[in-house]
XYZ file of C-alpha atoms in Angstrom:
332
model
C -2.037 -40.170 23.235
C -2.292 -39.708 19.468
C 0.462 -38.212 17.341
C -1.736 -35.156 16.583
C -2.085 -34.404 20.275
C 1.666 -34.728 20.735
C 2.205 -32.149 17.990
C -0.158 -29.718 19.675
C 1.952 -29.856 22.843
C 4.870 -28.094 21.112
C 5.250 -24.762 22.894
C 5.280 -21.542 20.931
C 8.387 -19.364 21.390
C 8.134 -16.897 24.256
C 10.555 -14.309 22.872
C 11.006 -12.656 19.479
C 14.723 -13.505 19.393
C 13.765 -17.169 19.845
C 11.600 -16.847 16.728
C 14.551 -15.539 14.732
C 16.725 -18.432 15.899
C 14.084 -20.982 14.894
C 13.414 -19.438 11.478
C 17.120 -19.149 10.641
C 18.123 -22.535 12.060
C 17.655 -26.086 10.750
C 14.101 -26.487 9.485
C 11.809 -28.144 11.984
C 8.232 -28.225 10.669
C 6.568 -28.248 14.083
C 8.700 -25.419 15.479
C 8.254 -23.395 12.290
C 4.481 -23.741 12.499
C 4.337 -22.811 16.182
C 6.584 -19.816 15.507
C 4.603 -18.474 12.556
C 1.328 -18.926 14.459
C 2.550 -16.808 17.365
C 4.897 -14.302 15.694
C 2.498 -11.427 15.002
C 1.100 -11.667 18.529
C 4.584 -11.543 20.050
C 5.536 -8.497 17.971
C 2.442 -6.546 18.981
C 2.724 -7.470 22.663
C 6.436 -6.645 22.918
C 6.938 -3.456 20.921
C 10.273 -2.546 22.540
C 11.748 -5.978 21.892
C 10.395 -5.951 18.338
C 11.991 -2.597 17.608
C 15.409 -3.931 18.626
C 15.301 -6.602 15.897
C 12.709 -5.151 13.507
C 14.927 -4.902 10.425
C 16.663 -8.228 11.091
C 13.338 -10.054 11.452
C 11.872 -8.291 8.428
C 14.777 -9.562 6.333
C 14.332 -13.098 7.664
C 10.621 -13.110 6.840
C 11.117 -11.682 3.352
C 13.563 -14.451 2.494
C 11.541 -17.206 4.172
C 10.291 -19.638 1.538
C 6.632 -20.597 1.593
C 5.931 -23.604 3.806
C 3.081 -25.639 2.374
C 2.639 -27.533 5.656
C 1.717 -24.306 7.485
C -1.928 -23.379 6.948
C -2.261 -19.779 5.817
C 1.491 -19.257 5.682
C 1.349 -16.267 3.277
C -1.139 -14.444 5.480
C 0.815 -15.224 8.656
C 4.033 -13.921 7.152
C 2.397 -10.763 5.857
C 0.669 -10.132 9.205
C 4.010 -10.406 11.000
C 5.682 -8.055 8.504
C 2.856 -5.541 8.868
C 3.111 -5.748 12.668
C 6.854 -5.006 12.434
C 6.241 -2.051 10.116
C 3.556 -0.582 12.365
C 5.719 -1.113 15.465
C 8.858 0.457 13.971
C 7.609 2.353 10.894
C 10.636 4.488 10.049
C 13.291 1.761 10.300
C 11.260 -0.944 8.569
C 9.896 1.316 5.819
C 13.441 2.568 5.133
C 14.609 -1.032 4.813
C 11.694 -2.098 2.576
C 11.848 0.899 0.243
C 15.621 0.552 -0.106
C 15.517 -3.179 -0.703
C 12.702 -2.809 -3.249
C 15.252 -1.407 -5.721
C 18.126 -3.668 -4.659
C 19.536 -6.673 -6.468
C 18.909 -10.296 -5.555
C 15.166 -10.142 -4.904
C 12.492 -11.954 -6.862
C 9.477 -10.149 -8.293
C 7.327 -11.858 -5.658
C 9.490 -10.487 -2.855
C 9.350 -6.983 -4.295
C 5.563 -7.142 -4.483
C 5.460 -8.506 -0.924
C 7.320 -5.363 0.172
C 4.749 -3.135 -1.517
C 1.853 -5.081 0.022
C 3.304 -4.719 3.510
C 3.814 -0.963 3.129
C 0.252 -0.490 1.896
C -1.424 -2.538 4.634
C 0.750 -0.964 7.349
C -0.162 2.504 6.057
C -3.817 1.605 6.336
C -3.442 0.456 9.928
C -1.412 3.498 10.958
C -3.994 5.827 9.402
C -6.888 4.492 11.475
C -7.896 6.912 14.256
C -9.258 4.414 16.786
C -9.037 0.705 16.077
C -5.432 -0.556 16.324
C -6.068 -3.454 13.964
C -8.696 -2.377 11.422
C -10.682 -4.408 8.959
C -8.462 -4.947 5.947
C -9.434 -3.064 2.810
C -7.122 -4.727 0.334
C -8.132 -7.591 -1.886
C -6.006 -10.071 -3.842
C -8.790 -10.362 -6.408
C -8.849 -6.670 -7.317
C -6.484 -4.647 -9.534
C -5.083 -2.947 -6.438
C -3.072 -4.848 -3.857
C -2.869 -8.513 -4.774
C -1.375 -11.351 -2.787
C 0.437 -13.649 -5.162
C -0.501 -16.926 -3.506
C -1.932 -18.493 -0.407
C -4.987 -17.607 1.623
C -6.750 -14.257 1.420
C -6.665 -12.529 4.812
C -7.969 -9.223 3.413
C -11.314 -9.906 1.713
C -12.604 -6.350 1.319
C -12.491 -4.446 -1.953
C -9.893 -1.654 -2.011
C -11.239 0.006 -5.143
C -14.776 -0.038 -3.751
C -13.550 1.907 -0.706
C -12.119 4.640 -2.926
C -15.236 4.709 -5.115
C -17.467 5.082 -2.054
C -15.405 8.050 -0.906
C -15.625 9.582 -4.385
C -19.420 9.192 -4.292
C -19.514 10.686 -0.811
C -17.495 13.699 -1.948
C -19.581 14.335 -5.056
C -22.869 13.966 -3.140
C -21.613 16.311 -0.421
C -20.451 18.934 -2.898
C -23.820 18.836 -4.611
C -25.720 19.379 -1.339
C -23.313 21.756 0.405
C -20.743 21.259 3.169
C -21.137 18.328 5.515
C -19.246 16.939 8.481
C -20.005 13.313 7.651
C -16.733 12.230 6.089
C -13.606 11.160 7.971
C -12.910 11.373 11.711
C -10.628 14.275 12.583
C -8.512 12.265 15.036
C -4.743 12.382 14.488
C -3.500 10.253 11.610
C -0.523 8.226 12.906
C 0.532 7.624 9.326
C 1.118 11.351 8.804
C 4.498 11.699 10.564
C 5.935 8.677 8.699
C 4.113 8.893 5.349
C 7.111 10.420 3.599
C 9.326 7.513 4.667
C 6.918 5.073 2.993
C 6.264 7.147 -0.109
C 9.153 9.202 -1.470
C 11.860 6.497 -1.645
C 9.561 4.426 -3.888
C 9.475 7.286 -6.411
C 13.223 7.759 -6.630
C 14.464 4.921 -8.823
C 11.493 3.598 -10.800
C 13.147 4.560 -14.099
C 16.475 2.910 -13.254
C 17.108 -0.469 -14.873
C 18.855 -3.137 -12.781
C 20.396 -6.316 -14.114
C 17.558 -8.429 -12.749
C 14.807 -5.818 -12.528
C 13.404 -3.395 -15.114
C 10.191 -1.602 -14.163
C 9.928 0.249 -17.461
C 10.613 -2.932 -19.417
C 9.539 -6.517 -18.863
C 8.572 -6.088 -15.205
C 5.536 -3.906 -15.884
C 3.401 -6.016 -13.526
C 5.546 -4.754 -10.637
C 5.315 -1.216 -12.040
C 1.538 -1.542 -11.967
C 1.688 -2.758 -8.389
C 3.969 0.165 -7.519
C 1.506 2.643 -9.026
C -1.386 1.119 -7.057
C 0.697 1.127 -3.859
C 1.616 4.799 -4.275
C -2.077 5.492 -4.790
C -2.928 3.708 -1.539
C -0.204 5.531 0.406
C -1.505 8.828 -0.971
C -5.071 7.924 -0.008
C -4.151 7.188 3.607
C -2.150 10.421 3.887
C -5.398 12.412 3.996
C -5.440 15.134 6.695
C -1.634 15.037 7.012
C 0.814 17.902 6.539
C 2.799 16.062 3.867
C -0.207 15.229 1.647
C 0.227 18.214 -0.692
C 3.911 17.493 -1.321
C 3.122 13.823 -1.907
C 0.318 14.735 -4.287
C 2.514 16.992 -6.414
C 5.210 14.308 -6.680
C 2.613 11.667 -7.519
C 1.091 13.730 -10.316
C 4.578 14.114 -11.816
C 5.018 10.322 -11.642
C 1.647 9.849 -13.369
C 2.527 12.346 -16.085
C 5.787 10.550 -16.854
C 4.045 7.210 -17.378
C 0.662 8.314 -18.732
C 1.138 6.687 -22.139
C 2.142 3.264 -20.783
C 0.847 0.428 -22.934
C -0.184 -1.859 -20.045
C -3.767 -1.343 -18.816
C -2.940 -2.438 -15.250
C -0.253 0.265 -15.041
C -2.631 2.902 -16.418
C -5.277 1.856 -13.882
C -2.736 2.400 -11.116
C -1.890 5.842 -12.498
C -5.555 6.816 -12.702
C -6.110 5.550 -9.154
C -3.182 7.734 -8.104
C -4.936 10.767 -9.547
C -8.093 9.839 -7.596
C -6.150 9.505 -4.346
C -4.462 12.867 -4.888
C -7.780 14.609 -5.532
C -9.303 12.964 -2.464
C -6.443 13.508 -0.016
C -5.000 16.922 -0.843
C -7.121 19.906 0.271
C -8.844 21.529 -2.700
C -7.281 24.918 -2.028
C -3.783 23.412 -2.008
C -4.510 21.520 -5.226
C -5.432 24.677 -7.114
C -2.816 26.835 -5.435
C 0.210 24.509 -5.704
C -0.681 22.248 -8.626
C -2.815 24.281 -11.013
C -0.551 23.603 -14.000
C -0.335 19.878 -13.236
C -4.114 19.702 -12.849
C -4.744 21.354 -16.209
C -2.382 18.918 -17.931
C -3.911 15.990 -16.070
C -7.446 17.090 -16.945
C -6.628 17.122 -20.661
C -5.090 13.656 -20.395
C -8.098 12.341 -18.454
C -10.479 13.603 -21.135
C -8.476 11.757 -23.769
C -8.406 8.546 -21.678
C -12.155 8.735 -21.011
C -12.822 8.921 -24.737
C -10.136 6.747 -26.330
C -8.571 4.273 -23.889
C -9.200 0.674 -25.013
C -9.608 -0.507 -21.391
C -13.052 -0.063 -19.848
C -11.738 0.293 -16.287
C -9.370 3.053 -17.406
C -12.198 4.934 -19.105
C -14.353 4.606 -15.985
C -11.567 5.814 -13.665
C -10.854 8.764 -15.956
C -14.511 9.802 -15.884
C -14.553 9.537 -12.077
C -11.525 11.777 -11.863
C -13.024 14.351 -14.215
C -16.143 14.418 -12.048
C -14.015 14.850 -8.919
C -12.160 17.748 -10.512
C -15.390 19.452 -11.485
C -16.814 19.123 -8.002
C -13.603 20.350 -6.372
C -13.881 23.529 -8.456
C -17.519 23.930 -7.419
C -16.558 23.517 -3.792
C -14.038 26.334 -3.998
C -16.616 28.569 -5.696
C -19.320 27.986 -3.066
C -17.497 27.436 0.268
C -15.944 30.573 1.798
C -12.445 30.282 3.263
C -11.880 31.229 6.894
C-alpha cells in the first residue's frame, strides 16, 4: 500500500472536543488536515455540543496559524468560524466584537473577525436555505479574504446594485411584491449583537491598533462590514435603530482621505436606504437624511474616486425614489 493511501486512512475526529485537543496539542500535519476537513461538518451536525465550546473553539481558530500543507486552509477555517457563529450567534458575536478592539491581535485577525460576522449574518438572514450561496468576494472592495482560496466567488457589490435597480424600477412602475421573501429573518433577533459593539470604540486608539490613523484599511473593512450587517437586517425590528446609528458613523468619517473608507461609508448609506422602511427613514432620520443628501451631492460632483462618485449618485437616486414612493403609496 502506498504512503498516500496510508495517509488517507487517518480517521477524522468524531467529537468537537477532540478537534480542540488536536488543534491545541503538538502539531501533527495529518491530524490537523483531517480535523480541519471535518470541523465545519461536526459543528453543524452537533449544535448542542458546539454551543458548549463555541467561544473556546472560536479563539483557537482565530489564533491558528495558516497551514500551507492543508489545501484551502483559509476557507476551511472561515467556514468553521461561520458555522460556530451561526450555531451560537450571541455568544460568538459578543466574543468577536469584543476581541476586535482588544490588544494582541494582528490586523489580519481583526479582519478575519469582520469577515466571519458578515458571512454569518448573510446565512442567518436567509429565509429557506440553511447554507446559502456566498455573496462576498475577496476581489471586490467589500469583504476581502487576505489570502488563500476564494470560497465565496460572487460579487457583494453587484448584489446591492441589483437591489437598488430593483427598487428604482419598482418605484417607477408602482408597488410590486417581487422583492424579498417575507419569511422570518433569523438575523433579526441577534443583529444588534453583531452591529452595535463594532460602533462603540472605532475612535479609540490602542497601542497596537489605530483605526483613525495608520490602520485605515481595517477602518475601511469595518465600514463595509457595517454596511453588510445593515443590509441583512432588512425586515427586522432593529433596522431603524441600526440605520440611525450607521448614518451618525458615516457623518463622523465623511471627509476621510482614503477612498476605500469612503466607499464603505457610501455603501453604508445604500444599505440604510435599502433596509430601513421609507416611512421610518423620513420620520426618525429626516435631519440626518438632509445632511447626508448634501454630502452625497458634493461627493458625486467632486470626489476624486470614480467608485465614490458612482455610489453617491446611486444613493441620491435611491433617496429621490424613496420620496416618490411616500408621495404615491398610501399608508394603511
